[in-house]
């Protein structure tokens, strides 16, 4: 069986959100394709100070190279997928290194200026969307890029789908307490629309503490670190899925929302262009609240077209075929 290392930060493996879900899904798929995916991460942290000058995540990664390389060499790994640009220098030691970015140097994201120098070294990448493939090619001249979605679990999307359980006034938002995700906007929406039931789901327990700085309206229900089963059950019960982020690299909850037939309100930024369907409505801060209310008042309880589009474009089946082709070319 071939062996591939997956390099992520320790906190990404630890929290019940996008990166860990991606890692576990890829590990399972890889095993079925005859590839052993080995999780690699630094045991020590220099990034806990977040964005204080000198402690930025990517800069902090540099001093962890010895820890990461020791793990890789001890496992006799020659092929590596790394998910944060701070580990771009791995290709100096392992020519078969490929980036699957969990973040991207976009002005909407914290630390984008600091990420840019690392991207000038990237020569091979896997991305989630065609938009990101175009961006990496245009801005950094990287042409060896595969587009493979992080496919949602089709069994979950089928098992939890029950139109009779949809609550007409229930709005769902999934994100983090970060400036880019705009949880403040969702709280303001709830404040202005007391007739709506607004669920806000956060991937990690650490946000339980950080959300205490906000005044939470009575019609908002906060949820933390839900399992995939819990996410899909809750997703099914909502009529509208609302995304307010400035920029997304993964946008996993949006593809899951489409798979569950939600009526979607999303940002008009082109990074969300793959979230495409007759019941996906794009807007901005000036009209989002109105769009969410229009979506909640829509005569349809759910969108069959959104669901079909998601199964055709973002399902785990599509992800499996993408990695089958990728591994056949990369590992030969």
XYZ file of C-alpha atoms in Angstrom:
332
model
C 0.000 0.000 0.000
C 1.353 3.448 -0.936
C 1.885 5.916 1.892
C 1.083 9.660 1.829
C 1.551 12.194 4.642
C -1.116 14.807 5.418
C 0.460 17.788 7.202
C -1.898 20.023 9.206
C -1.637 22.054 12.396
C -2.495 20.259 15.613
C -5.535 22.463 16.270
C -6.938 21.578 12.841
C -6.911 17.893 13.743
C -8.437 18.676 17.146
C -11.648 20.553 16.267
C -14.879 19.270 14.739
C -14.834 21.513 11.689
C -13.708 21.615 8.046
C -10.030 20.587 8.240
C -10.560 17.536 10.453
C -13.648 16.425 8.527
C -11.632 16.744 5.305
C -8.722 14.786 6.838
C -10.881 11.902 8.062
C -12.813 11.724 4.799
C -9.624 11.742 2.728
C -8.049 9.072 4.948
C -11.041 6.764 4.467
C -11.205 7.376 0.707
C -7.445 6.905 0.351
C -7.595 3.570 2.153
C -10.225 2.359 -0.329
C -7.907 3.494 -3.152
C -4.941 1.570 -1.734
C -3.236 4.563 -0.115
C -2.371 4.874 3.582
C -2.837 8.514 4.623
C -0.719 9.335 7.687
C -1.602 12.395 9.798
C 1.411 14.612 10.534
C 1.431 17.684 12.792
C 3.840 19.555 15.094
C 3.489 18.588 18.743
C 4.536 22.048 19.881
C 2.866 25.382 19.173
C 4.345 28.777 18.471
C 1.113 30.010 16.901
C -1.114 30.268 19.958
C -0.572 34.051 19.986
C -2.537 34.153 16.718
C -1.696 37.289 14.731
C 0.707 39.173 17.017
C 3.679 40.321 14.903
C 6.292 37.591 14.831
C 3.817 34.891 15.902
C 1.726 34.642 12.724
C 0.691 31.089 11.859
C 2.806 30.646 8.722
C 5.916 32.154 10.339
C 5.357 29.919 13.346
C 5.211 26.849 11.130
C 8.804 27.435 10.030
C 10.261 26.573 13.440
C 8.286 23.322 13.481
C 9.934 21.869 10.373
C 12.267 19.599 12.328
C 9.328 18.060 14.206
C 7.351 17.522 11.005
C 10.298 16.130 9.019
C 11.204 13.716 11.826
C 7.689 12.265 11.655
C 7.747 12.076 7.863
C 11.166 10.406 7.707
C 10.352 7.937 10.492
C 7.319 6.795 8.483
C 9.420 6.581 5.262
C 6.983 8.941 3.528
C 7.966 10.441 0.164
C 4.647 12.041 -0.884
C 3.040 14.793 1.208
C -0.144 16.861 1.055
C 0.133 19.974 3.239
C -2.801 22.254 3.994
C -1.153 25.470 5.213
C 1.200 27.596 3.149
C 3.742 27.837 5.979
C 4.823 24.300 5.086
C 5.628 25.190 1.458
C 9.331 24.691 2.225
C 8.656 20.951 2.536
C 9.332 20.675 -1.182
C 13.013 21.446 -0.441
C 13.123 18.095 1.368
C 10.317 16.204 -0.392
C 9.936 17.034 -4.109
C 6.566 15.246 -4.151
C 4.750 17.836 -2.023
C 1.381 19.298 -2.940
C -0.633 22.124 -1.322
C -4.343 21.778 -0.571
C -4.935 25.260 0.891
C -7.269 25.662 3.855
C -6.743 29.417 3.515
C -5.721 31.705 0.666
C -3.931 35.076 0.323
C -7.056 37.145 -0.211
C -7.448 40.668 1.228
C -10.611 39.541 3.027
C -8.588 37.148 5.197
C -6.438 37.995 8.203
C -2.722 37.670 7.477
C -3.020 37.558 3.690
C 0.091 39.746 3.147
C 2.128 37.345 5.247
C 0.860 34.326 3.260
C 1.818 35.690 -0.161
C 5.585 34.944 -0.115
C 4.888 31.276 0.607
C 2.628 31.024 -2.439
C 5.442 32.152 -4.726
C 7.094 28.780 -3.980
C 4.066 26.577 -4.721
C 4.389 24.485 -7.884
C 1.595 21.916 -7.413
C -1.779 22.218 -5.721
C -5.207 20.691 -5.181
C -8.065 23.142 -4.654
C -11.757 22.908 -3.880
C -13.090 25.156 -6.670
C -12.428 26.356 -10.218
C -12.271 29.913 -8.840
C -9.239 29.017 -6.704
C -7.556 27.248 -9.631
C -7.904 30.444 -11.678
C -6.640 32.600 -8.802
C -3.526 30.482 -8.211
C -2.751 30.490 -11.926
C -3.317 34.214 -12.467
C -1.667 35.509 -9.275
C 1.138 33.004 -8.717
C 1.658 31.315 -12.087
C 0.882 27.828 -10.742
C -0.513 25.713 -13.582
C -0.323 22.195 -12.086
C -3.600 22.381 -10.141
C -6.329 19.758 -9.658
C -9.860 20.715 -8.622
C -11.311 18.107 -6.237
C -14.265 18.940 -3.965
C -14.400 17.861 -0.330
C -17.397 15.703 -1.044
C -20.248 15.611 1.465
C -21.345 12.243 2.853
C -24.144 11.049 0.598
C -25.368 8.572 3.209
C -25.784 11.440 5.701
C -27.575 13.612 3.138
C -30.010 10.794 2.332
C -30.542 9.511 5.873
C -31.304 12.924 7.402
C -33.402 14.310 4.538
C -36.990 14.758 5.733
C -38.969 17.705 4.270
C -41.699 17.229 6.893
C -39.207 18.184 9.625
C -38.394 21.609 8.105
C -39.257 24.555 10.359
C -40.384 27.482 8.181
C -38.877 30.266 10.285
C -35.589 28.485 11.093
C -32.384 30.066 9.733
C -29.056 28.230 9.998
C -25.552 29.714 9.947
C -22.323 27.723 10.396
C -18.985 29.435 10.997
C -16.473 30.707 13.538
C -16.168 33.739 15.771
C -13.793 35.441 13.344
C -14.035 38.826 11.631
C -14.108 37.196 8.194
C -17.158 35.091 9.113
C -19.254 38.045 10.373
C -21.160 36.448 13.267
C -22.017 40.008 14.340
C -24.186 40.374 11.226
C -26.130 37.218 12.030
C -26.791 38.430 15.569
C -28.005 41.755 14.181
C -30.308 39.947 11.749
C -31.793 37.965 14.629
C -32.204 41.139 16.697
C -34.191 42.792 13.897
C -36.254 39.679 13.139
C -37.505 38.285 16.469
C -40.015 36.075 14.606
C -37.128 33.994 13.212
C -35.356 31.139 14.985
C -31.638 31.495 14.248
C -29.182 28.667 14.861
C -25.468 29.531 14.897
C -23.129 26.532 14.804
C -19.414 26.806 15.679
C -16.828 24.127 14.907
C -14.820 24.323 18.144
C -15.591 24.556 21.846
C -13.178 27.509 22.120
C -15.851 29.725 20.549
C -18.110 29.096 23.549
C -15.877 31.482 25.478
C -15.305 34.041 22.710
C -19.036 34.380 21.947
C -19.584 35.687 25.500
C -18.473 39.131 24.338
C -21.680 39.485 22.301
C -25.185 40.228 23.453
C -27.108 37.169 22.233
C -30.775 37.773 21.297
C -33.342 35.377 22.767
C -34.168 33.914 19.330
C -30.563 32.786 18.736
C -29.478 29.255 19.657
C -25.719 28.658 19.828
C -24.323 25.195 19.109
C -20.684 24.077 19.406
C -18.596 21.197 18.016
C -21.482 19.179 16.570
C -20.900 15.790 14.981
C -21.605 15.355 11.268
C -24.830 13.513 12.132
C -25.921 16.427 14.319
C -25.014 18.972 11.632
C -27.038 17.198 8.944
C -30.029 16.686 11.248
C -30.028 20.374 12.142
C -29.412 21.361 8.508
C -32.488 19.370 7.500
C -34.676 21.191 10.024
C -33.795 24.691 8.722
C -35.484 26.240 5.723
C -32.727 28.768 4.925
C -28.964 28.471 5.082
C -27.263 31.873 5.439
C -23.545 32.382 4.728
C -22.088 35.804 5.579
C -18.340 35.169 5.161
C -16.182 37.591 3.197
C -14.194 34.789 1.557
C -14.101 31.003 1.693
C -11.576 28.409 0.584
C -13.670 25.346 1.462
C -17.316 26.519 1.821
C -18.153 22.998 3.002
C -21.366 23.914 4.885
C -22.700 25.581 1.725
C -22.288 22.405 -0.342
C -23.869 20.416 2.516
C -26.759 22.891 2.654
C -27.352 22.443 -1.070
C -27.231 18.662 -0.643
C -29.986 18.980 1.968
C -32.105 21.081 -0.396
C -31.817 24.295 1.598
C -32.708 27.664 0.135
C -29.321 29.389 0.269
C -28.392 33.039 0.844
C -24.696 33.612 0.157
C -22.181 36.398 -0.534
C -21.881 37.670 -4.095
C -18.062 37.206 -4.029
C -16.912 35.061 -6.998
C -15.324 32.498 -4.636
C -18.915 31.268 -4.115
C -19.609 30.897 -7.837
C -19.710 27.089 -7.541
C -22.723 27.402 -5.206
C -25.064 27.570 -8.126
C -28.772 26.887 -8.425
C -32.220 28.448 -8.858
C -32.606 28.750 -5.100
C -29.144 30.152 -4.270
C -29.422 33.908 -3.793
C -26.290 36.076 -3.727
C -26.150 39.430 -1.961
C -24.211 41.653 0.397
C -24.561 43.543 3.658
C -26.968 46.028 2.042
C -29.592 43.408 1.150
C -28.790 40.168 2.995
C -31.444 40.585 5.683
C -34.104 41.163 3.044
C -32.876 38.158 1.044
C -32.996 35.909 4.107
C -36.561 37.014 4.824
C -37.563 36.470 1.188
C -36.011 32.997 1.281
C -37.847 32.164 4.525
C -41.122 33.301 2.923
C -40.523 31.296 -0.280
C -43.489 29.031 -1.134
C -41.092 26.086 -1.504
C -39.966 24.370 1.688
C -36.891 22.948 -0.032
C -35.141 22.984 -3.399
C -34.950 19.768 -5.399
C -32.730 21.541 -7.953
C -30.175 22.604 -5.338
C -30.089 19.055 -3.991
C -29.582 17.495 -7.441
C -26.832 19.972 -8.308
C -24.963 19.183 -5.094
C -25.146 15.415 -5.630
C -23.863 15.845 -9.196
C -20.985 18.217 -8.331
C -19.968 17.910 -4.642
C -20.767 14.389 -3.456
C -18.202 12.028 -1.971
C -18.496 10.007 -5.184
C -17.086 13.001 -7.105
C -14.303 13.350 -4.511
C -13.402 9.651 -4.819
C -13.073 9.864 -8.589
C -10.986 13.035 -8.270
C -8.501 11.396 -5.901
C -8.436 8.177 -7.919
C -7.201 10.144 -10.939
C -4.877 12.306 -8.810
C -3.193 9.383 -7.015
C -2.781 7.401 -10.245
C -0.818 10.279 -11.781
C 1.059 11.445 -8.665
C 2.103 8.141 -7.085
C 3.135 6.210 -10.185
